[in-house]
GROMACS .gro file of C-alpha atoms in nm:
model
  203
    1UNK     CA    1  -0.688   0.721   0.771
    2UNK     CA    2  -0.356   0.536   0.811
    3UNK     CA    3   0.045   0.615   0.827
    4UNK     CA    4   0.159   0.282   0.624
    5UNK     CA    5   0.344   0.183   0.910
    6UNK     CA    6   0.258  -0.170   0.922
    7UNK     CA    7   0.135  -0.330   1.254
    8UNK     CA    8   0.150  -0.715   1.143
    9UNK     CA    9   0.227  -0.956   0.862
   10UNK     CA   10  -0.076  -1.151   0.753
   11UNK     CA   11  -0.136  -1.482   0.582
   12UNK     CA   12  -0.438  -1.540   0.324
   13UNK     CA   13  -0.568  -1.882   0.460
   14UNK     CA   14  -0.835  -1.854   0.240
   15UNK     CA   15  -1.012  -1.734  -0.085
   16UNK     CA   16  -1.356  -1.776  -0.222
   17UNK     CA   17  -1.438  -1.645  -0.579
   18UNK     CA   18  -1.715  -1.525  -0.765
   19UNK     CA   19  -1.842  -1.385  -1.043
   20UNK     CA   20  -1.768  -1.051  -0.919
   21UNK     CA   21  -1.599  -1.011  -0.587
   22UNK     CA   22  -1.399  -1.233  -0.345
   23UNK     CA   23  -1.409  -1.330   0.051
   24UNK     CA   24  -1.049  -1.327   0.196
   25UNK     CA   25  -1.007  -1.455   0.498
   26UNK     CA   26  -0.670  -1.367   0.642
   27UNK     CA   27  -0.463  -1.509   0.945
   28UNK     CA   28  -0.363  -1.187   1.184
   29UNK     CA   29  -0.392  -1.264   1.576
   30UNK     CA   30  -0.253  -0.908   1.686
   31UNK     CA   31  -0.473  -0.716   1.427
   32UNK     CA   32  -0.788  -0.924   1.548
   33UNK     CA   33  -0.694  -0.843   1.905
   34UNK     CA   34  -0.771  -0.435   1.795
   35UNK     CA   35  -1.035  -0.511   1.565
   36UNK     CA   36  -1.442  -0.478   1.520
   37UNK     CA   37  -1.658  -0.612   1.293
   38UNK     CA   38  -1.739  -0.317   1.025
   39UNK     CA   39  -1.331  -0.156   1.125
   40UNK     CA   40  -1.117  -0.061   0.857
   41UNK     CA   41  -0.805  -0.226   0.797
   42UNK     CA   42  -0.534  -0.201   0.496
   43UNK     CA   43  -0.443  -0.496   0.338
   44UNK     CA   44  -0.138  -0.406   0.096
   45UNK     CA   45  -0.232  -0.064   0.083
   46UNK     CA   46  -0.609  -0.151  -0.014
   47UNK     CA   47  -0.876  -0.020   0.261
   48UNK     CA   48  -1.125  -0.357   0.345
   49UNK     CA   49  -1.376  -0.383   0.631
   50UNK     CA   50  -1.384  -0.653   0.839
   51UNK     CA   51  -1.666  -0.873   0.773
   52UNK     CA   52  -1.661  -1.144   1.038
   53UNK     CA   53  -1.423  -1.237   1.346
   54UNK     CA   54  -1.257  -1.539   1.445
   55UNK     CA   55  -0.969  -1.548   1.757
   56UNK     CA   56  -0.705  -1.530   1.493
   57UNK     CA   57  -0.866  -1.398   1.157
   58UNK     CA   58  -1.083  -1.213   0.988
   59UNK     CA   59  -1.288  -1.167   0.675
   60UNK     CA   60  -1.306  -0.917   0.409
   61UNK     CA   61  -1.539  -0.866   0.069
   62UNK     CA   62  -1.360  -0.758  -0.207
   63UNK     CA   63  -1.558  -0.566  -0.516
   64UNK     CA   64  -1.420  -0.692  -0.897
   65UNK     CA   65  -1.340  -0.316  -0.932
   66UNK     CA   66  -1.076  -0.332  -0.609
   67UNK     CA   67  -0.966  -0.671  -0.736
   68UNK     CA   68  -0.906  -0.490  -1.111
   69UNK     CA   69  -0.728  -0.167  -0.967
   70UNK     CA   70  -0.474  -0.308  -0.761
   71UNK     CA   71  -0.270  -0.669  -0.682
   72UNK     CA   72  -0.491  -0.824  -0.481
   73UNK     CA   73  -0.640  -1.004  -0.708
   74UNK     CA   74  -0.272  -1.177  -0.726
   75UNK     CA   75  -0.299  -1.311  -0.383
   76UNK     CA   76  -0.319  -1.721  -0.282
   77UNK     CA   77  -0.381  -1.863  -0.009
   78UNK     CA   78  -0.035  -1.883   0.188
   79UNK     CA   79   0.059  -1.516   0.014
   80UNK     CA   80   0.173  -1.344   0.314
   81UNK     CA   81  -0.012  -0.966   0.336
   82UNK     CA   82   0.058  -0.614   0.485
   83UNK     CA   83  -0.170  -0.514   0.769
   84UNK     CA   84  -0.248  -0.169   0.940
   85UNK     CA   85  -0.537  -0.069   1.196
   86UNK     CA   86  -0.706   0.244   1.104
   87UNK     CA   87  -0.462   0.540   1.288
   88UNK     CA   88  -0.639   0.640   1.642
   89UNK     CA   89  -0.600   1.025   1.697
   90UNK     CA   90  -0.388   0.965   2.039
   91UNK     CA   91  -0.109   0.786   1.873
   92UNK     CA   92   0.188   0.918   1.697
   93UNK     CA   93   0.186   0.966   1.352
   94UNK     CA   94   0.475   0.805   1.183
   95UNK     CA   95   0.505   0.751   0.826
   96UNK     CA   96   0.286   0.983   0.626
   97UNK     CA   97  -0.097   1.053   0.531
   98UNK     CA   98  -0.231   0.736   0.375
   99UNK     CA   99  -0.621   0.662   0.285
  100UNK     CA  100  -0.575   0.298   0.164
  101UNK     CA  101  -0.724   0.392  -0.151
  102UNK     CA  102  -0.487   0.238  -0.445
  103UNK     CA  103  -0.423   0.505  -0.749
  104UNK     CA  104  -0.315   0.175  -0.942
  105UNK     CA  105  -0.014  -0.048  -0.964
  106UNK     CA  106   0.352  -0.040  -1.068
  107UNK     CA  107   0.621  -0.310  -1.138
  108UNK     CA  108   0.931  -0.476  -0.987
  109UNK     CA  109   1.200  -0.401  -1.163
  110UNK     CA  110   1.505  -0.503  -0.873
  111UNK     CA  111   1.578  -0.525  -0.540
  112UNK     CA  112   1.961  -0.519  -0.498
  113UNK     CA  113   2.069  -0.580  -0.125
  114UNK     CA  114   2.333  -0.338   0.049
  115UNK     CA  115   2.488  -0.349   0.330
  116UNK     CA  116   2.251  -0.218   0.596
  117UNK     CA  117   1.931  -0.149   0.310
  118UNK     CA  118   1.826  -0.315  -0.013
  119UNK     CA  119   1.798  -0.085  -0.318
  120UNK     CA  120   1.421  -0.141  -0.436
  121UNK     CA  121   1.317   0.010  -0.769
  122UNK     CA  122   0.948  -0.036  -0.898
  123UNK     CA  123   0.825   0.062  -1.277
  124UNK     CA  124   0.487   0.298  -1.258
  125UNK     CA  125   0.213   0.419  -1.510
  126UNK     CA  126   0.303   0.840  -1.637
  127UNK     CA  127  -0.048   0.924  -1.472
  128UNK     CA  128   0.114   0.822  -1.066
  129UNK     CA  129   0.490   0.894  -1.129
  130UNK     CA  130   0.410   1.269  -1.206
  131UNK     CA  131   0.302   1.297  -0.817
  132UNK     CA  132   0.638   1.169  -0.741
  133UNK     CA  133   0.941   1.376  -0.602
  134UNK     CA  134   1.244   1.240  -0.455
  135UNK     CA  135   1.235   1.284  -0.073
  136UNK     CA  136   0.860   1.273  -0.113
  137UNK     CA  137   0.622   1.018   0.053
  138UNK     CA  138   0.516   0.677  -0.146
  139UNK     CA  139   0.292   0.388  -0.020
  140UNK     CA  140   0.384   0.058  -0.179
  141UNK     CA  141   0.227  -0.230  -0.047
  142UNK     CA  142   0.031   0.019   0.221
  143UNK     CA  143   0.445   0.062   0.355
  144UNK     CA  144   0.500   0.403   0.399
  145UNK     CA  145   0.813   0.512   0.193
  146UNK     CA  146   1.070   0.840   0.111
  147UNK     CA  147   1.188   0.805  -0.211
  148UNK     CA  148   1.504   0.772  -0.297
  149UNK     CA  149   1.488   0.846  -0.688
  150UNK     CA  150   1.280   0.920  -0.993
  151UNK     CA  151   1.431   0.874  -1.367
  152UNK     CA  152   1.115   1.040  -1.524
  153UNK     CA  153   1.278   0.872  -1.806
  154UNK     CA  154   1.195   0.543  -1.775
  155UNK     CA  155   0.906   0.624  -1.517
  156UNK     CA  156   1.145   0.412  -1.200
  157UNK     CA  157   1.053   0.470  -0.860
  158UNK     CA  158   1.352   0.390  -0.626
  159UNK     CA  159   1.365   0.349  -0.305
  160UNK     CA  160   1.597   0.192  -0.011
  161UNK     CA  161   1.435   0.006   0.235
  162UNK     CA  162   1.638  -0.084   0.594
  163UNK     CA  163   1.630  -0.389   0.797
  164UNK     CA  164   1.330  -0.347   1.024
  165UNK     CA  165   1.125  -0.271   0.698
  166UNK     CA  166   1.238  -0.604   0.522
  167UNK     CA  167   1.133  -0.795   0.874
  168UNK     CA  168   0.827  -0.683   0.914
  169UNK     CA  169   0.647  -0.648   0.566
  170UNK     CA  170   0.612  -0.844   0.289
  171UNK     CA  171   0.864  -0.591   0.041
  172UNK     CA  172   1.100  -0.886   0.103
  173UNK     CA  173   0.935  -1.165  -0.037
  174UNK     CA  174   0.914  -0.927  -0.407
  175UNK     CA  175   1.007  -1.074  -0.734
  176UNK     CA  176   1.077  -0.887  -1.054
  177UNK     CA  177   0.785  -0.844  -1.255
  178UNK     CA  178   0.519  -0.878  -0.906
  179UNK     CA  179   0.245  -0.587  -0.949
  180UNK     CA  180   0.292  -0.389  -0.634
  181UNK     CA  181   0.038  -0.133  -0.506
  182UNK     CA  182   0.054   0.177  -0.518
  183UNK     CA  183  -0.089   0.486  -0.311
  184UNK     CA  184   0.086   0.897  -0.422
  185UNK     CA  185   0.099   1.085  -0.171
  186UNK     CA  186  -0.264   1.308  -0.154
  187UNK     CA  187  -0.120   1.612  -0.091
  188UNK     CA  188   0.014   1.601  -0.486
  189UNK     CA  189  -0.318   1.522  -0.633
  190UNK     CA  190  -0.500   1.820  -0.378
  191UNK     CA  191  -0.249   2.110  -0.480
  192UNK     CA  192  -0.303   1.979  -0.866
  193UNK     CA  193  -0.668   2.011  -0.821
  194UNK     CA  194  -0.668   2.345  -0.652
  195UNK     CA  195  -0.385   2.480  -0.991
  196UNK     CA  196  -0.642   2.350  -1.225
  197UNK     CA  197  -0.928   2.519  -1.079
  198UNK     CA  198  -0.739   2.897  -1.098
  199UNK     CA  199  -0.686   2.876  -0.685
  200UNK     CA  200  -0.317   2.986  -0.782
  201UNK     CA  201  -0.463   3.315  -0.977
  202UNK     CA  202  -0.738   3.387  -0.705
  203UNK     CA  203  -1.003   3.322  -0.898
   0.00000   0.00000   0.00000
């Protein structure tokens, strides 16, 4: 489990292909310092496990089926990533609930600066923005998020992100038209599940 409060900002150094998966090997000296071989760790939102160790990176595998559902498979070497430690029962929980497991991917549409925030609206798929509210919980990017806004309309997602978010994650760096991840919040898809099964009626 995680709270998509992001402990570092990563850099891909590099990236090996194949047929059907992909090694990353990303730059992260703090998240190394807290990490084991076989230790979860979010990059963008995605849960990986850490493959192998160095004193400033780590590996990861990544399956073709991770690389189709979400952006990673956008990443170069130099791409700078979000990062985030598995949550340790001890520690405060800021943010939200967050599994690292992508429902799918949305769309830059802008990112308007303000004076103390930058507006940042993404485009996402019917099937994700229906577990949307505004005030709700959002991951994008594994960043843990209130929204701002929904226009059920044209399926937007806004959101306002403040300084210290724009420092320390990679939401900065976002063009229109990037793929961003993202992650509903689970409590959505459990009280859905529970409706369609009669809960509601007491069956």
């Amino acid at each position: 489990m995680f709270t998509g409060l992001i402990s570092e900002l990563g850099t891909i150094s590099s990236i090996e292909r194949g047929e059907s998966s992909a090694i990353f090997t990303i730059k992260a000296p703090q998240s190394v310092a807290g990490l084991s071989i076989g230790d979860s760790i979010t990059v963008n939102g995605t849960c990986l496990t850490a493959t192998s160790l160095s004193s400033d990176s780590f590996t990861a595998d990544v399956m073709v089926q991770t690389l189709s559902l979400t952006s990673l498979s956008q990443l170069e070497v130099g791409s700078a990533v979000n990062l985030e430690l598995a949550a340790q029962m001890d520690m405060r929980m800021g943010g939200h609930i967050v599994q690292g497991h992508v429902d799918g991917t949305g769309t830059v549409v802008s990112m308007t600066p303000g004076e103390k925030w930058a507006e940042f609206v993404i485009a996402a798929p019917e099937h994700l923005t229906k577990y949307v509210v505004a005030q709700g919980s959002i991951a994008l990017d594994g960043v843990s998020l209130t929204v701002g806004a929904i226009d059920d309309a044209s399926n937007t997602i806004t959101v306002w992100l403040i300084p210290e978010t724009l420092a320390k994650t990679n939401l900065s760096d976002k063009k229109v038209g990037d793929l961003i991840n993202i992650e509903v919040d689970i409590l959505a898809k459990y009280v859905e599940r529970l409706i369609s099964k009669g809960v509601s009626r007491g069956e």
